[in-house]
XYZ file of N, CA and C in Angstrom:
330
model
N -7.026 -46.105 -41.194
C -6.274 -44.889 -40.924
C -5.674 -45.000 -39.506
N -4.371 -44.736 -39.361
C -3.749 -44.853 -38.038
C -4.195 -43.718 -37.123
N -4.277 -44.011 -35.834
C -4.680 -42.999 -34.849
C -3.527 -42.040 -34.598
N -3.849 -40.778 -34.539
C -2.813 -39.777 -34.256
C -2.680 -39.606 -32.745
N -1.462 -39.556 -32.260
C -1.285 -39.400 -30.809
C -1.773 -38.025 -30.345
N -2.361 -38.013 -29.202
C -2.862 -36.770 -28.620
C -1.873 -36.319 -27.549
N -1.432 -35.095 -27.660
C -0.505 -34.551 -26.677
C -1.288 -33.997 -25.495
N -0.807 -34.304 -24.313
C -1.442 -33.763 -23.108
C -1.037 -32.306 -22.955
N -2.001 -31.488 -22.752
C -1.748 -30.059 -22.578
C -1.895 -29.730 -21.106
N -0.842 -29.189 -20.542
C -0.915 -28.772 -19.141
C -1.264 -27.297 -19.107
N -2.296 -26.951 -18.364
C -2.692 -25.541 -18.319
C -1.623 -24.707 -17.600
N -1.406 -23.540 -18.124
C -0.447 -22.618 -17.531
C -1.222 -21.662 -16.632
N -0.890 -21.682 -15.364
C -1.547 -20.764 -14.433
C -0.638 -19.570 -14.217
N -1.125 -18.393 -14.509
C -0.290 -17.213 -14.329
C -0.023 -16.958 -12.854
N 1.165 -16.479 -12.567
C 1.532 -16.122 -11.201
C 0.950 -14.744 -10.916
N 0.147 -14.601 -9.867
C -0.446 -13.295 -9.582
C 0.635 -12.291 -9.223
N 0.432 -11.037 -9.583
C 1.435 -10.027 -9.250
C 1.548 -9.872 -7.733
N 2.759 -9.684 -7.278
C 3.015 -9.541 -5.849
C 2.892 -8.067 -5.492
N 2.105 -7.795 -4.478
C 1.936 -6.417 -4.030
C 3.142 -6.037 -3.189
N 3.773 -4.941 -3.523
C 4.988 -4.530 -2.836
C 4.686 -3.313 -1.976
N 4.780 -3.476 -0.663
C 4.545 -2.388 0.274
C 5.840 -1.862 0.857
N 6.977 -2.358 0.390
C 8.273 -1.996 0.960
C 8.658 -0.572 0.579
N 9.496 0.022 1.414
C 10.064 1.336 1.144
C 11.506 1.163 0.681
N 12.124 2.260 0.294
C 13.506 2.202 -0.167
C 14.471 1.898 0.975
N 14.121 2.269 2.204
C 15.004 2.014 3.343
C 14.166 1.835 4.606
N 14.771 1.204 5.604
C 14.074 0.984 6.869
C 13.772 2.311 7.569
N 14.725 3.273 7.649
C 14.385 4.548 8.298
C 13.224 5.277 7.615
N 13.169 5.221 6.308
C 12.067 5.868 5.582
C 10.745 5.177 5.910
N 10.768 3.860 6.008
C 9.551 3.125 6.328
C 9.103 3.423 7.759
N 10.048 3.481 8.685
C 9.702 3.814 10.069
C 9.159 5.236 10.175
N 9.679 6.155 9.375
C 9.164 7.528 9.373
C 7.717 7.553 8.877
N 7.424 6.779 7.834
C 6.032 6.706 7.358
C 5.124 6.143 8.434
N 5.618 5.147 9.179
C 4.825 4.577 10.265
C 4.587 5.574 11.382
N 5.616 6.339 11.730
C 5.465 7.350 12.787
C 4.445 8.409 12.374
N 4.484 8.807 11.111
C 3.510 9.791 10.622
C 2.103 9.200 10.659
N 1.962 7.967 10.171
C 0.643 7.336 10.123
C 0.048 7.115 11.499
N 0.831 6.519 12.413
C 0.317 6.285 13.762
C 0.108 7.598 14.505
N 0.957 8.583 14.255
C 0.776 9.900 14.871
C -0.529 10.551 14.444
N -0.851 10.422 13.155
C -2.112 10.990 12.666
C -3.325 10.302 13.292
N -3.264 8.977 13.391
C -4.400 8.252 13.987
C -4.548 8.602 15.464
N -3.460 8.523 16.211
C -3.516 8.798 17.655
C -3.886 10.255 17.904
N -3.275 11.161 17.143
C -3.571 12.581 17.316
C -5.010 12.934 17.002
N -5.549 12.330 15.933
C -6.929 12.671 15.570
C -7.918 12.185 16.623
N -7.636 11.050 17.245
C -8.533 10.550 18.286
C -8.335 11.316 19.596
N -7.080 11.593 19.930
C -6.794 12.274 21.204
C -7.298 13.714 21.218
N -7.355 14.352 20.063
C -7.764 15.761 20.015
C -9.273 15.959 19.899
N -10.053 14.887 19.830
C -11.513 15.028 19.740
C -12.078 15.802 20.924
N -11.682 15.527 22.187
C -12.247 16.300 23.302
C -11.862 17.784 23.266
N -10.729 18.090 22.681
C -10.245 19.472 22.666
C -10.817 20.257 21.487
N -10.708 19.695 20.283
C -11.072 20.435 19.081
C -12.348 19.936 18.417
N -12.933 18.874 18.921
C -14.176 18.370 18.347
C -13.950 17.314 17.285
N -15.043 16.811 16.751
C -14.965 15.702 15.798
C -14.279 16.047 14.474
N -14.075 17.310 14.206
C -13.413 17.690 12.955
C -11.987 17.141 12.893
N -11.386 16.871 14.044
C -10.018 16.340 14.044
C -9.956 14.918 13.488
N -11.085 14.222 13.453
C -11.100 12.869 12.898
C -10.840 12.864 11.389
N -10.934 14.026 10.765
C -10.641 14.119 9.336
C -9.163 13.873 9.045
N -8.310 13.945 10.053
C -6.887 13.676 9.854
C -6.591 12.180 9.786
N -7.474 11.345 10.328
C -7.236 9.903 10.363
C -7.103 9.279 8.962
N -7.925 9.635 7.981
C -7.739 9.042 6.650
C -6.398 9.373 6.002
N -5.768 10.460 6.420
C -4.448 10.784 5.877
C -3.422 9.733 6.281
N -3.676 9.036 7.390
C -2.769 7.969 7.818
C -2.746 6.848 6.790
N -3.854 6.617 6.101
C -3.894 5.562 5.084
C -2.924 5.855 3.946
N -2.711 7.124 3.671
C -1.744 7.496 2.644
C -0.333 7.208 3.146
N -0.059 7.558 4.400
C 1.267 7.295 4.961
C 1.543 5.800 5.062
N 0.517 5.013 5.390
C 0.684 3.570 5.535
C 0.687 2.837 4.198
N 0.301 3.499 3.114
C 0.045 2.851 1.826
C -1.023 1.783 1.991
N -2.037 2.116 2.727
C -3.132 1.186 3.022
C -3.427 1.210 4.502
N -3.696 0.068 5.050
C -4.019 -0.026 6.474
C -2.745 -0.263 7.298
N -2.839 -0.225 8.624
C -1.653 -0.509 9.437
C -1.066 -1.901 9.183
N -1.902 -2.858 8.811
C -1.380 -4.185 8.484
C -0.519 -4.120 7.226
N -0.929 -3.325 6.258
C -0.128 -3.148 5.039
C 1.233 -2.553 5.392
N 1.241 -1.638 6.349
C 2.501 -1.039 6.782
C 3.395 -2.096 7.422
N 2.822 -2.987 8.237
C 3.610 -4.047 8.877
C 4.176 -5.018 7.835
N 3.376 -5.370 6.834
C 3.867 -6.233 5.760
C 5.007 -5.530 5.026
N 4.850 -4.246 4.778
C 5.901 -3.478 4.122
C 7.167 -3.410 4.950
N 7.035 -3.342 6.267
C 8.213 -3.334 7.136
C 8.970 -4.655 6.995
N 8.250 -5.760 6.995
C 8.895 -7.070 6.818
C 9.554 -7.162 5.443
N 8.889 -6.646 4.409
C 9.476 -6.662 3.070
C 10.716 -5.783 2.997
N 10.669 -4.621 3.644
C 11.806 -3.713 3.612
C 13.009 -4.316 4.323
N 12.770 -4.946 5.467
C 13.868 -5.542 6.226
C 14.467 -6.720 5.462
N 13.635 -7.530 4.814
C 14.140 -8.722 4.142
C 14.656 -8.445 2.736
N 14.409 -7.263 2.201
C 14.847 -6.964 0.839
C 16.363 -7.088 0.743
N 16.821 -7.821 -0.229
C 18.244 -8.029 -0.414
C 18.761 -9.232 0.358
N 17.973 -9.764 1.279
C 18.393 -10.944 2.042
C 17.708 -12.205 1.536
N 16.497 -12.053 1.042
C 15.738 -13.179 0.500
C 15.356 -12.861 -0.930
N 15.252 -13.895 -1.734
C 14.750 -13.687 -3.085
C 13.776 -14.805 -3.420
N 12.808 -14.458 -4.204
C 11.777 -15.413 -4.611
C 12.175 -15.995 -5.949
N 12.183 -17.314 -6.051
C 12.504 -17.984 -7.303
C 11.335 -18.870 -7.688
N 10.883 -18.732 -8.927
C 9.775 -19.539 -9.424
C 10.275 -20.385 -10.580
N 10.110 -21.700 -10.467
C 10.507 -22.629 -11.515
C 9.330 -23.563 -11.764
N 8.881 -23.604 -12.990
C 7.769 -24.468 -13.389
C 6.523 -24.250 -12.535
N 6.238 -23.020 -12.188
C 5.035 -22.692 -11.433
C 5.140 -22.935 -9.944
N 6.308 -23.349 -9.461
C 6.511 -23.573 -8.029
C 7.474 -22.505 -7.528
N 7.047 -21.722 -6.557
C 7.861 -20.620 -6.050
C 8.403 -20.965 -4.670
N 9.601 -20.481 -4.398
C 10.209 -20.694 -3.092
C 11.069 -19.495 -2.731
N 11.306 -19.329 -1.433
C 12.181 -18.277 -0.941
C 13.544 -18.875 -0.646
N 14.583 -18.206 -1.129
C 15.943 -18.647 -0.870
C 16.767 -17.448 -0.443
N 17.917 -17.715 0.154
C 18.821 -16.627 0.510
C 19.370 -16.011 -0.763
N 19.501 -14.693 -0.752
C 20.017 -13.993 -1.918
C 21.506 -14.260 -2.059
N 21.975 -14.232 -3.287
C 23.395 -14.414 -3.537
C 24.138 -13.149 -3.129
N 25.363 -13.267 -2.588
C 26.091 -12.081 -2.127
C 26.298 -11.031 -3.218
N 26.463 -11.442 -4.451
C 26.672 -10.489 -5.534
C 25.387 -10.064 -6.201
N 24.259 -10.434 -5.616
C 22.952 -10.148 -6.216
C 22.560 -8.699 -6.042
N 21.300 -8.451 -6.272
C 20.769 -7.097 -6.162
C 20.587 -6.728 -4.707
N 20.967 -5.532 -4.357
C 20.790 -5.047 -3.005
C 19.453 -4.362 -2.850
N 19.241 -3.687 -1.743
C 17.986 -2.967 -1.546
C 17.797 -1.877 -2.587
N 16.540 -1.593 -2.869
C 16.216 -0.538 -3.810
C 16.769 0.790 -3.335
N 17.352 1.531 -4.224
C 17.825 2.862 -3.871
C 19.179 2.865 -3.194
N 19.894 1.720 -3.147
C 21.174 1.699 -2.473
C 22.326 2.004 -3.404
N 22.032 2.194 -4.693
C 23.104 2.468 -5.654
C 23.172 3.901 -6.017
């Protein structure tokens, strides 16, 4: 009986979902940052005046930041680069390239 050829199977690795912290516009993102940092600074600065109850405002900054301050910084970079860079994945290899002039613009610009 002749041997049947065995086909090599290459495992397919799924691309993990990319977490998007970007806002629709840079001014909107900066406003969220001002609110978040204002809440953190205000809650700490007001402790001598109003007591420790003011620290309850600090967790609200996490909502404004959509996470921690680092998440806000990542979102700022994503917001600024949106429409200028695009991610292309071919055969499981991803790279960043300049966006085409006729491509998609920033979210919410239409």
